[in-house]
Amino acid sequence: MSTKNLSNEEARQKIKELAESIDLTMMATNLKSEPFHVIPMSTKEVDAAGNIWFLSNKNSEHNQNIEKENKTQLIYADKGNFEFMSIYGRASISTDRNRIKELYGSGDDAWFDGVDDPNITAIKIQPDEAHYWDTKHGKVLSLLKMAKGAITGDEPDLGEQGNLKV
């Protein structure tokens, strides 16, 4: 796997590409404690600045953790396509009703009492450090390339990995 570190606009585009295609992430908060708190979250948007947005209940444990300490870790994994990304950053909570309405979708009705639910907040993660692993060809072709490499002794081109500096 080759290394390709990305910065600025390329890094923002890679974060957007992977976060929105993988969608579900494990969000870890309360990182200074053992065990830290982890919850699955659905990515709502990656904005032009590379910030990642989620919707959340204002009374949730992760919102409470973010209010105490804003350091957050996101782990994205799509094992079917062998795409992975880890993001460490700072979280902030917004109650801006316009922003919440922009992020809200009909699927969110399963978690909230409509877009006007007073308990909805938006969480913004501003990445400080990020790393990705992205195969170019998906799982099946990558496995075939690994097998070929094992037989021939050649190192297969399985894709790329690198740091993302926004």
CSV table of N, CA and C in Angstrom, one decimal:
chain,number,residue,atom,x,y,z
A,1,MET,N,0.9,-1.2,0.0
A,1,MET,CA,0.0,0.0,0.0
A,1,MET,C,0.9,1.2,0.0
A,2,SER,N,0.7,2.1,-0.9
A,2,SER,CA,1.5,3.3,-1.0
A,2,SER,C,1.0,4.4,-0.1
A,3,THR,N,1.9,5.3,0.3
A,3,THR,CA,1.6,6.4,1.2
A,3,THR,C,1.3,7.6,0.3
A,4,LYS,N,0.2,8.3,0.6
A,4,LYS,CA,-0.1,9.5,-0.1
A,4,LYS,C,-0.8,10.5,0.9
A,5,ASN,N,0.1,11.3,1.5
A,5,ASN,CA,-0.4,12.3,2.4
A,5,ASN,C,-1.1,13.4,1.7
A,6,LEU,N,-2.2,13.9,2.2
A,6,LEU,CA,-3.0,14.9,1.5
A,6,LEU,C,-3.1,16.1,2.4
A,7,SER,N,-3.2,17.3,1.9
A,7,SER,CA,-3.4,18.5,2.7
A,7,SER,C,-4.4,19.5,2.0
A,8,ASN,N,-4.9,20.4,2.7
A,8,ASN,CA,-5.8,21.4,2.3
A,8,ASN,C,-7.0,20.9,1.5
A,9,GLU,N,-7.2,21.4,0.3
A,9,GLU,CA,-8.4,21.0,-0.4
A,9,GLU,C,-8.5,19.5,-0.7
A,10,GLU,N,-7.3,18.9,-1.1
A,10,GLU,CA,-7.3,17.4,-1.3
A,10,GLU,C,-7.7,16.7,-0.1
A,11,ALA,N,-7.2,17.1,1.1
A,11,ALA,CA,-7.6,16.4,2.3
A,11,ALA,C,-9.0,16.6,2.7
A,12,ARG,N,-9.6,17.8,2.5
A,12,ARG,CA,-11.0,18.0,2.7
A,12,ARG,C,-11.8,17.1,1.8
A,13,GLN,N,-11.5,17.0,0.5
A,13,GLN,CA,-12.2,16.2,-0.4
A,13,GLN,C,-12.2,14.7,0.0
A,14,LYS,N,-11.0,14.2,0.4
A,14,LYS,CA,-10.9,12.8,0.8
A,14,LYS,C,-11.7,12.6,2.1
A,15,ILE,N,-11.7,13.5,3.0
A,15,ILE,CA,-12.6,13.3,4.2
A,15,ILE,C,-14.0,13.3,3.8
A,16,LYS,N,-14.4,14.2,2.9
A,16,LYS,CA,-15.8,14.2,2.5
A,16,LYS,C,-16.2,12.9,1.8
A,17,GLU,N,-15.3,12.5,0.8
A,17,GLU,CA,-15.6,11.3,0.1
A,17,GLU,C,-15.8,10.1,1.0
A,18,LEU,N,-14.9,9.9,1.9
A,18,LEU,CA,-14.9,8.7,2.7
A,18,LEU,C,-16.0,8.8,3.8
A,19,ALA,N,-16.2,9.9,4.4
A,19,ALA,CA,-17.2,10.1,5.5
A,19,ALA,C,-18.6,10.0,5.0
A,20,GLU,N,-18.8,10.5,3.8
A,20,GLU,CA,-20.2,10.5,3.2
A,20,GLU,C,-20.5,9.2,2.6
A,21,SER,N,-19.5,8.5,2.0
A,21,SER,CA,-19.8,7.2,1.4
A,21,SER,C,-19.9,6.1,2.5
A,22,ILE,N,-19.1,6.2,3.5
A,22,ILE,CA,-19.2,5.2,4.6
A,22,ILE,C,-20.4,5.5,5.5
A,23,ASP,N,-20.6,6.7,5.7
A,23,ASP,CA,-21.8,7.2,6.5
A,23,ASP,C,-21.7,6.9,8.0
A,24,LEU,N,-21.8,5.7,8.4
A,24,LEU,CA,-21.8,5.4,9.8
A,24,LEU,C,-20.3,5.4,10.4
A,25,THR,N,-20.2,6.0,11.6
A,25,THR,CA,-18.9,6.1,12.2
A,25,THR,C,-19.1,5.7,13.7
A,26,MET,N,-18.1,5.3,14.3
A,26,MET,CA,-18.1,5.2,15.8
A,26,MET,C,-17.5,6.5,16.4
A,27,MET,N,-18.3,7.2,17.1
A,27,MET,CA,-17.8,8.4,17.8
A,27,MET,C,-17.4,8.1,19.2
A,28,ALA,N,-16.2,8.5,19.5
A,28,ALA,CA,-15.7,8.3,20.9
A,28,ALA,C,-15.6,9.6,21.6
A,29,THR,N,-16.2,9.7,22.8
A,29,THR,CA,-16.0,10.9,23.6
A,29,THR,C,-15.5,10.5,25.0
A,30,ASN,N,-15.3,11.5,25.8
A,30,ASN,CA,-14.8,11.2,27.2
A,30,ASN,C,-13.5,10.4,27.1
A,31,LEU,N,-12.6,10.9,26.2
A,31,LEU,CA,-11.4,10.2,25.9
A,31,LEU,C,-10.4,10.0,27.0
A,32,LYS,N,-10.5,10.9,28.0
A,32,LYS,CA,-9.6,10.8,29.1
A,32,LYS,C,-9.9,9.7,30.2
A,33,SER,N,-11.1,9.1,30.0
A,33,SER,CA,-11.6,8.1,30.9
A,33,SER,C,-11.5,6.7,30.4
A,34,GLU,N,-11.5,5.8,31.2
A,34,GLU,CA,-11.5,4.4,30.8
A,34,GLU,C,-12.7,3.7,31.4
A,35,PRO,N,-13.5,3.1,30.6
A,35,PRO,CA,-13.5,3.1,29.2
A,35,PRO,C,-14.1,4.5,28.7
A,36,PHE,N,-13.7,4.9,27.5
A,36,PHE,CA,-14.3,6.1,27.0
A,36,PHE,C,-15.6,5.7,26.4
A,37,HIS,N,-16.4,6.7,26.1
A,37,HIS,CA,-17.8,6.4,25.6
A,37,HIS,C,-17.8,6.4,24.1
A,38,VAL,N,-18.4,5.3,23.5
A,38,VAL,CA,-18.5,5.1,22.0
A,38,VAL,C,-19.9,4.9,21.6
A,39,ILE,N,-20.3,5.5,20.5
A,39,ILE,CA,-21.7,5.4,20.0
A,39,ILE,C,-21.6,5.5,18.5
A,40,PRO,N,-22.5,4.7,17.8
A,40,PRO,CA,-22.5,4.8,16.3
A,40,PRO,C,-23.3,6.1,16.0
A,41,MET,N,-22.8,6.8,15.0
A,41,MET,CA,-23.5,8.0,14.5
A,41,MET,C,-23.5,8.0,13.0
A,42,SER,N,-24.5,8.7,12.4
A,42,SER,CA,-24.6,8.8,11.0
A,42,SER,C,-24.2,10.2,10.6
A,43,THR,N,-23.2,10.2,9.6
A,43,THR,CA,-22.7,11.5,9.1
A,43,THR,C,-23.8,12.2,8.3
A,44,LYS,N,-24.1,13.4,8.7
A,44,LYS,CA,-25.1,14.2,8.0
A,44,LYS,C,-24.4,15.1,6.9
A,45,GLU,N,-23.2,15.6,7.1
A,45,GLU,CA,-22.6,16.4,6.1
A,45,GLU,C,-21.1,16.6,6.4
A,46,VAL,N,-20.3,16.8,5.4
A,46,VAL,CA,-19.0,17.3,5.5
A,46,VAL,C,-19.0,18.6,4.8
A,47,ASP,N,-18.7,19.7,5.5
A,47,ASP,CA,-18.9,21.0,4.9
A,47,ASP,C,-17.6,21.4,4.1
A,48,ALA,N,-17.6,22.6,3.5
A,48,ALA,CA,-16.5,23.0,2.7
A,48,ALA,C,-15.2,23.2,3.4
A,49,ALA,N,-15.2,23.4,4.8
A,49,ALA,CA,-14.0,23.5,5.6
A,49,ALA,C,-13.5,22.2,6.1
A,50,GLY,N,-14.2,21.1,5.8
A,50,GLY,CA,-13.8,19.8,6.2
A,50,GLY,C,-14.4,19.3,7.6
A,51,ASN,N,-15.3,20.2,8.1
A,51,ASN,CA,-16.0,19.8,9.4
A,51,ASN,C,-17.0,18.8,9.1
A,52,ILE,N,-17.2,17.9,10.1
A,52,ILE,CA,-18.1,16.8,9.9
A,52,ILE,C,-19.3,17.0,10.9
A,53,TRP,N,-20.5,16.9,10.4
A,53,TRP,CA,-21.7,17.2,11.1
A,53,TRP,C,-22.6,16.0,11.4
A,54,PHE,N,-23.2,16.0,12.6
A,54,PHE,CA,-24.1,15.0,13.1
A,54,PHE,C,-25.3,15.7,13.8
A,55,LEU,N,-26.4,14.9,13.9
A,55,LEU,CA,-27.5,15.4,14.7
A,55,LEU,C,-27.5,14.5,16.0
A,56,SER,N,-27.9,15.1,17.1
A,56,SER,CA,-27.8,14.4,18.4
A,56,SER,C,-28.8,14.9,19.3
A,57,ASN,N,-29.2,14.1,20.3
A,57,ASN,CA,-30.1,14.6,21.4
A,57,ASN,C,-29.3,15.4,22.4
A,58,LYS,N,-29.8,16.5,22.8
A,58,LYS,CA,-29.1,17.4,23.8
A,58,LYS,C,-28.9,16.7,25.1
A,59,ASN,N,-29.7,15.7,25.5
A,59,ASN,CA,-29.6,15.0,26.7
A,59,ASN,C,-28.7,13.7,26.7
A,60,SER,N,-28.1,13.5,25.5
A,60,SER,CA,-27.3,12.3,25.3
A,60,SER,C,-26.0,12.3,26.1
A,61,GLU,N,-25.5,11.1,26.4
A,61,GLU,CA,-24.3,11.0,27.1
A,61,GLU,C,-23.1,11.6,26.4
A,62,HIS,N,-23.1,11.5,25.0
A,62,HIS,CA,-22.0,12.0,24.3
A,62,HIS,C,-22.1,13.6,24.2
A,63,ASN,N,-23.3,14.1,24.2
A,63,ASN,CA,-23.4,15.6,24.3
A,63,ASN,C,-22.8,16.1,25.6
A,64,GLN,N,-23.2,15.4,26.7
A,64,GLN,CA,-22.7,15.8,28.0
A,64,GLN,C,-21.2,15.7,28.0
A,65,ASN,N,-20.6,14.6,27.5
A,65,ASN,CA,-19.2,14.4,27.4
A,65,ASN,C,-18.5,15.6,26.6
A,66,ILE,N,-19.1,15.9,25.5
A,66,ILE,CA,-18.5,17.0,24.7
A,66,ILE,C,-18.5,18.3,25.4
A,67,GLU,N,-19.6,18.6,26.2
A,67,GLU,CA,-19.6,19.8,27.0
A,67,GLU,C,-18.5,19.9,28.0
A,68,LYS,N,-18.1,18.7,28.6
A,68,LYS,CA,-17.0,18.7,29.6
A,68,LYS,C,-15.7,18.7,28.9
A,69,GLU,N,-15.5,18.0,27.8
A,69,GLU,CA,-14.2,17.9,27.1
A,69,GLU,C,-14.5,17.7,25.6
A,70,ASN,N,-14.0,18.6,24.8
A,70,ASN,CA,-14.4,18.5,23.4
A,70,ASN,C,-13.6,17.6,22.5
A,71,LYS,N,-12.6,16.9,23.0
A,71,LYS,CA,-11.8,16.0,22.2
A,71,LYS,C,-12.6,14.8,21.8
A,72,THR,N,-12.6,14.5,20.5
A,72,THR,CA,-13.4,13.4,20.0
A,72,THR,C,-12.6,12.6,18.9
A,73,GLN,N,-12.9,11.3,18.9
A,73,GLN,CA,-12.3,10.4,17.8
A,73,GLN,C,-13.5,9.8,17.0
A,74,LEU,N,-13.3,9.8,15.7
A,74,LEU,CA,-14.3,9.2,14.8
A,74,LEU,C,-13.5,8.1,14.1
A,75,ILE,N,-14.2,6.9,14.0
A,75,ILE,CA,-13.6,5.8,13.3
A,75,ILE,C,-14.6,5.3,12.2
A,76,TYR,N,-14.2,5.5,11.0
A,76,TYR,CA,-15.0,5.0,9.9
A,76,TYR,C,-14.5,3.7,9.3
A,77,ALA,N,-15.3,2.8,9.0
A,77,ALA,CA,-14.9,1.5,8.5
A,77,ALA,C,-15.9,0.9,7.5
A,78,ASP,N,-15.4,0.7,6.3
A,78,ASP,CA,-16.2,0.0,5.3
A,78,ASP,C,-15.5,-1.2,4.9
A,79,LYS,N,-15.7,-2.3,5.6
A,79,LYS,CA,-14.9,-3.5,5.3
A,79,LYS,C,-15.2,-4.1,4.0
A,80,GLY,N,-16.4,-3.8,3.4
A,80,GLY,CA,-16.7,-4.4,2.1
A,80,GLY,C,-15.9,-3.8,1.0
A,81,ASN,N,-15.5,-2.5,1.1
A,81,ASN,CA,-14.7,-1.9,0.1
A,81,ASN,C,-13.2,-1.6,0.6
A,82,PHE,N,-12.9,-2.1,1.8
A,82,PHE,CA,-11.6,-1.9,2.4
A,82,PHE,C,-11.3,-0.4,2.4
A,83,GLU,N,-12.2,0.4,2.9
A,83,GLU,CA,-12.0,1.9,3.1
A,83,GLU,C,-12.1,2.2,4.6
A,84,PHE,N,-11.1,2.9,5.1
A,84,PHE,CA,-11.1,3.2,6.6
A,84,PHE,C,-10.6,4.6,6.8
A,85,MET,N,-11.0,5.2,7.9
A,85,MET,CA,-10.6,6.6,8.2
A,85,MET,C,-10.7,6.8,9.7
A,86,SER,N,-9.7,7.4,10.3
A,86,SER,CA,-9.7,7.8,11.7
A,86,SER,C,-9.5,9.3,11.8
A,87,ILE,N,-10.4,9.9,12.5
A,87,ILE,CA,-10.3,11.4,12.7
A,87,ILE,C,-10.3,11.7,14.2
A,88,TYR,N,-9.3,12.5,14.6
A,88,TYR,CA,-9.3,13.1,15.9
A,88,TYR,C,-9.5,14.6,15.8
A,89,GLY,N,-10.4,15.1,16.6
A,89,GLY,CA,-10.7,16.5,16.5
A,89,GLY,C,-11.4,17.0,17.7
A,90,ARG,N,-11.9,18.3,17.5
A,90,ARG,CA,-12.6,19.0,18.5
A,90,ARG,C,-14.1,19.1,18.1
A,91,ALA,N,-14.9,18.8,19.1
A,91,ALA,CA,-16.4,18.8,18.9
A,91,ALA,C,-17.0,20.0,19.5
A,92,SER,N,-18.0,20.5,18.9
A,92,SER,CA,-18.8,21.6,19.4
A,92,SER,C,-20.3,21.3,19.2
A,93,ILE,N,-21.1,21.8,20.0
A,93,ILE,CA,-22.6,21.6,19.9
A,93,ILE,C,-23.3,22.8,19.5
A,94,SER,N,-24.1,22.7,18.6
A,94,SER,CA,-24.9,23.9,18.1
A,94,SER,C,-26.4,23.6,18.3
A,95,THR,N,-27.1,24.7,18.7
A,95,THR,CA,-28.6,24.6,18.7
A,95,THR,C,-29.2,25.5,17.7
A,96,ASP,N,-28.4,25.9,16.7
A,96,ASP,CA,-28.9,26.8,15.6
A,96,ASP,C,-30.0,26.1,14.8
A,97,ARG,N,-31.2,26.5,14.9
A,97,ARG,CA,-32.4,25.8,14.3
A,97,ARG,C,-32.2,25.8,12.8
A,98,ASN,N,-31.7,26.8,12.2
A,98,ASN,CA,-31.5,26.8,10.7
A,98,ASN,C,-30.5,25.7,10.3
A,99,ARG,N,-29.4,25.6,11.0
A,99,ARG,CA,-28.4,24.5,10.7
A,99,ARG,C,-29.0,23.1,10.9
A,100,ILE,N,-29.8,23.0,12.0
A,100,ILE,CA,-30.4,21.7,12.3
A,100,ILE,C,-31.4,21.3,11.1
A,101,LYS,N,-32.1,22.3,10.6
A,101,LYS,CA,-33.1,22.1,9.5
A,101,LYS,C,-32.3,21.7,8.3
A,102,GLU,N,-31.2,22.3,8.0
A,102,GLU,CA,-30.4,21.9,6.8
A,102,GLU,C,-29.9,20.5,6.9
A,103,LEU,N,-29.6,20.0,8.1
A,103,LEU,CA,-29.0,18.7,8.3
A,103,LEU,C,-30.1,17.6,8.4
A,104,TYR,N,-31.3,17.9,8.8
A,104,TYR,CA,-32.3,17.0,9.1
A,104,TYR,C,-32.9,16.3,7.8
A,105,GLY,N,-33.1,15.0,7.9
A,105,GLY,CA,-33.7,14.2,6.8
A,105,GLY,C,-34.8,13.4,7.4
A,106,SER,N,-35.6,12.9,6.5
A,106,SER,CA,-36.8,12.1,6.9
A,106,SER,C,-36.4,10.9,7.8
A,107,GLY,N,-35.3,10.3,7.6
A,107,GLY,CA,-34.8,9.2,8.4
A,107,GLY,C,-34.6,9.5,9.8
A,108,ASP,N,-34.4,10.8,10.1
A,108,ASP,CA,-34.1,11.3,11.4
A,108,ASP,C,-35.4,11.2,12.3
A,109,ASP,N,-36.5,11.0,11.7
A,109,ASP,CA,-37.8,10.9,12.4
A,109,ASP,C,-37.8,9.7,13.4
A,110,ALA,N,-36.9,8.7,13.1
A,110,ALA,CA,-36.8,7.5,14.0
A,110,ALA,C,-36.2,7.9,15.3
A,111,TRP,N,-35.5,9.0,15.3
A,111,TRP,CA,-34.7,9.4,16.6
A,111,TRP,C,-35.4,10.7,17.2
A,112,PHE,N,-36.0,11.5,16.4
A,112,PHE,CA,-36.6,12.7,16.9
A,112,PHE,C,-38.0,12.9,16.6
A,113,ASP,N,-38.7,13.8,17.3
A,113,ASP,CA,-40.1,14.1,17.0
A,113,ASP,C,-40.2,15.2,16.0
A,114,GLY,N,-39.6,14.9,14.8
A,114,GLY,CA,-39.7,15.9,13.8
A,114,GLY,C,-38.6,16.9,13.9
A,115,VAL,N,-38.4,17.7,12.8
A,115,VAL,CA,-37.3,18.7,12.7
A,115,VAL,C,-37.4,19.8,13.8
A,116,ASP,N,-38.6,20.0,14.4
A,116,ASP,CA,-38.7,21.0,15.4
A,116,ASP,C,-38.6,20.5,16.8
A,117,ASP,N,-38.2,19.2,17.0
A,117,ASP,CA,-38.0,18.7,18.3
A,117,ASP,C,-37.0,19.6,19.0
A,118,PRO,N,-37.4,20.1,20.2
A,118,PRO,CA,-36.5,21.0,20.9
A,118,PRO,C,-35.2,20.3,21.5
A,119,ASN,N,-35.2,19.0,21.4
A,119,ASN,CA,-34.0,18.2,22.0
A,119,ASN,C,-32.9,18.0,20.9
A,120,ILE,N,-33.1,18.4,19.7
A,120,ILE,CA,-32.1,18.2,18.6
A,120,ILE,C,-31.0,19.2,18.7
A,121,THR,N,-29.8,18.7,18.6
A,121,THR,CA,-28.6,19.5,18.5
A,121,THR,C,-27.8,19.1,17.3
A,122,ALA,N,-26.9,19.9,16.8
A,122,ALA,CA,-26.0,19.6,15.8
A,122,ALA,C,-24.6,19.5,16.4
A,123,ILE,N,-23.9,18.5,16.1
A,123,ILE,CA,-22.5,18.3,16.6
A,123,ILE,C,-21.6,18.5,15.4
A,124,LYS,N,-20.6,19.4,15.6
A,124,LYS,CA,-19.6,19.7,14.5
A,124,LYS,C,-18.3,19.2,15.0
A,125,ILE,N,-17.6,18.3,14.2
A,125,ILE,CA,-16.3,17.9,14.5
A,125,ILE,C,-15.3,18.6,13.6
A,126,GLN,N,-14.4,19.3,14.2
A,126,GLN,CA,-13.3,20.0,13.4
A,126,GLN,C,-12.1,19.1,13.5
A,127,PRO,N,-11.7,18.5,12.4
A,127,PRO,CA,-10.5,17.6,12.4
A,127,PRO,C,-9.2,18.3,12.8
A,128,ASP,N,-8.5,17.6,13.7
A,128,ASP,CA,-7.1,18.1,14.0
A,128,ASP,C,-6.1,17.2,13.4
A,129,GLU,N,-6.4,15.9,13.4
A,129,GLU,CA,-5.6,14.9,12.8
A,129,GLU,C,-6.5,13.8,12.1
A,130,ALA,N,-6.0,13.3,11.0
A,130,ALA,CA,-6.8,12.3,10.3
A,130,ALA,C,-5.9,11.4,9.5
A,131,HIS,N,-6.3,10.2,9.4
A,131,HIS,CA,-5.6,9.2,8.6
A,131,HIS,C,-6.5,8.3,7.8
A,132,TYR,N,-6.2,7.9,6.6
A,132,TYR,CA,-7.1,7.1,5.8
A,132,TYR,C,-6.3,5.9,5.2
A,133,TRP,N,-7.1,4.9,4.9
A,133,TRP,CA,-6.7,3.7,4.2
A,133,TRP,C,-7.7,3.5,3.1
A,134,ASP,N,-7.3,3.5,1.9
A,134,ASP,CA,-8.3,3.4,0.8
A,134,ASP,C,-7.8,2.5,-0.3
A,135,THR,N,-8.4,1.3,-0.5
A,135,THR,CA,-8.0,0.5,-1.6
A,135,THR,C,-8.6,1.1,-2.9
A,136,LYS,N,-7.9,0.9,-3.9
A,136,LYS,CA,-8.4,1.5,-5.2
A,136,LYS,C,-9.5,0.6,-5.8
A,137,HIS,N,-9.5,-0.7,-5.4
A,137,HIS,CA,-10.3,-1.6,-6.2
A,137,HIS,C,-11.3,-2.4,-5.4
A,138,GLY,N,-11.5,-2.1,-4.1
A,138,GLY,CA,-12.5,-2.9,-3.3
A,138,GLY,C,-11.9,-4.2,-2.8
A,139,LYS,N,-12.7,-4.8,-2.0
A,139,LYS,CA,-12.2,-6.0,-1.3
A,139,LYS,C,-11.8,-7.2,-2.2
A,140,VAL,N,-12.7,-7.6,-3.1
A,140,VAL,CA,-12.4,-8.8,-3.9
A,140,VAL,C,-11.2,-8.6,-4.7
A,141,LEU,N,-11.0,-7.5,-5.4
A,141,LEU,CA,-9.8,-7.4,-6.3
A,141,LEU,C,-8.6,-7.2,-5.4
A,142,SER,N,-8.7,-6.6,-4.2
A,142,SER,CA,-7.6,-6.5,-3.3
A,142,SER,C,-7.1,-7.9,-2.8
A,143,LEU,N,-8.1,-8.7,-2.5
A,143,LEU,CA,-7.7,-10.1,-2.1
A,143,LEU,C,-7.1,-10.9,-3.2
A,144,LEU,N,-7.5,-10.7,-4.4
A,144,LEU,CA,-6.9,-11.4,-5.6
A,144,LEU,C,-5.5,-10.8,-5.8
A,145,LYS,N,-5.3,-9.5,-5.6
A,145,LYS,CA,-3.9,-9.0,-5.8
A,145,LYS,C,-3.0,-9.5,-4.7
A,146,MET,N,-3.5,-9.6,-3.4
A,146,MET,CA,-2.7,-10.2,-2.3
A,146,MET,C,-2.3,-11.6,-2.7
A,147,ALA,N,-3.2,-12.4,-3.2
A,147,ALA,CA,-3.0,-13.8,-3.5
A,147,ALA,C,-1.9,-13.8,-4.6
A,148,LYS,N,-2.0,-13.0,-5.6
A,148,LYS,CA,-1.1,-13.0,-6.7
A,148,LYS,C,0.3,-12.6,-6.2
A,149,GLY,N,0.3,-11.6,-5.3
A,149,GLY,CA,1.6,-11.2,-4.7
A,149,GLY,C,2.2,-12.3,-3.9
A,150,ALA,N,1.4,-13.1,-3.2
A,150,ALA,CA,2.0,-14.2,-2.4
A,150,ALA,C,2.6,-15.3,-3.3
A,151,ILE,N,2.0,-15.5,-4.5
A,151,ILE,CA,2.5,-16.5,-5.4
A,151,ILE,C,3.7,-16.0,-6.2
A,152,THR,N,3.7,-14.7,-6.6
A,152,THR,CA,4.8,-14.2,-7.5
A,152,THR,C,5.9,-13.6,-6.7
A,153,GLY,N,5.6,-13.2,-5.4
A,153,GLY,CA,6.6,-12.5,-4.6
A,153,GLY,C,6.6,-11.0,-4.9
A,154,ASP,N,5.8,-10.5,-5.9
A,154,ASP,CA,5.7,-9.1,-6.1
A,154,ASP,C,4.8,-8.5,-5.1
A,155,GLU,N,5.2,-7.2,-4.8
A,155,GLU,CA,4.3,-6.5,-3.8
A,155,GLU,C,3.1,-5.9,-4.6
A,156,PRO,N,1.9,-6.3,-4.2
A,156,PRO,CA,0.7,-5.8,-4.9
A,156,PRO,C,0.4,-4.3,-4.6
A,157,ASP,N,-0.1,-3.7,-5.6
A,157,ASP,CA,-0.6,-2.3,-5.4
A,157,ASP,C,-2.0,-2.4,-4.8
A,158,LEU,N,-2.1,-2.2,-3.5
A,158,LEU,CA,-3.4,-2.4,-2.9
A,158,LEU,C,-4.2,-1.1,-2.7
A,159,GLY,N,-3.6,0.0,-3.0
A,159,GLY,CA,-4.2,1.3,-2.7
A,159,GLY,C,-3.3,2.2,-2.0
A,160,GLU,N,-3.9,3.1,-1.3
A,160,GLU,CA,-3.1,4.1,-0.6
A,160,GLU,C,-3.6,4.4,0.8
A,161,GLN,N,-2.7,4.9,1.6
A,161,GLN,CA,-3.0,5.4,2.9
A,161,GLN,C,-2.2,6.6,3.2
A,162,GLY,N,-2.6,7.4,4.1
A,162,GLY,CA,-1.9,8.6,4.4
A,162,GLY,C,-2.5,9.5,5.4
A,163,ASN,N,-1.8,10.5,5.8
A,163,ASN,CA,-2.4,11.5,6.7
A,163,ASN,C,-3.1,12.6,5.9
A,164,LEU,N,-4.2,13.1,6.6
A,164,LEU,CA,-5.0,14.2,6.0
A,164,LEU,C,-4.8,15.4,6.9
A,165,LYS,N,-4.3,16.5,6.3
A,165,LYS,CA,-4.1,17.7,7.0
A,165,LYS,C,-5.0,18.8,6.4
A,166,VAL,N,-6.0,19.1,7.2
A,166,VAL,CA,-7.0,20.1,6.7
A,166,VAL,C,-6.5,21.5,6.9
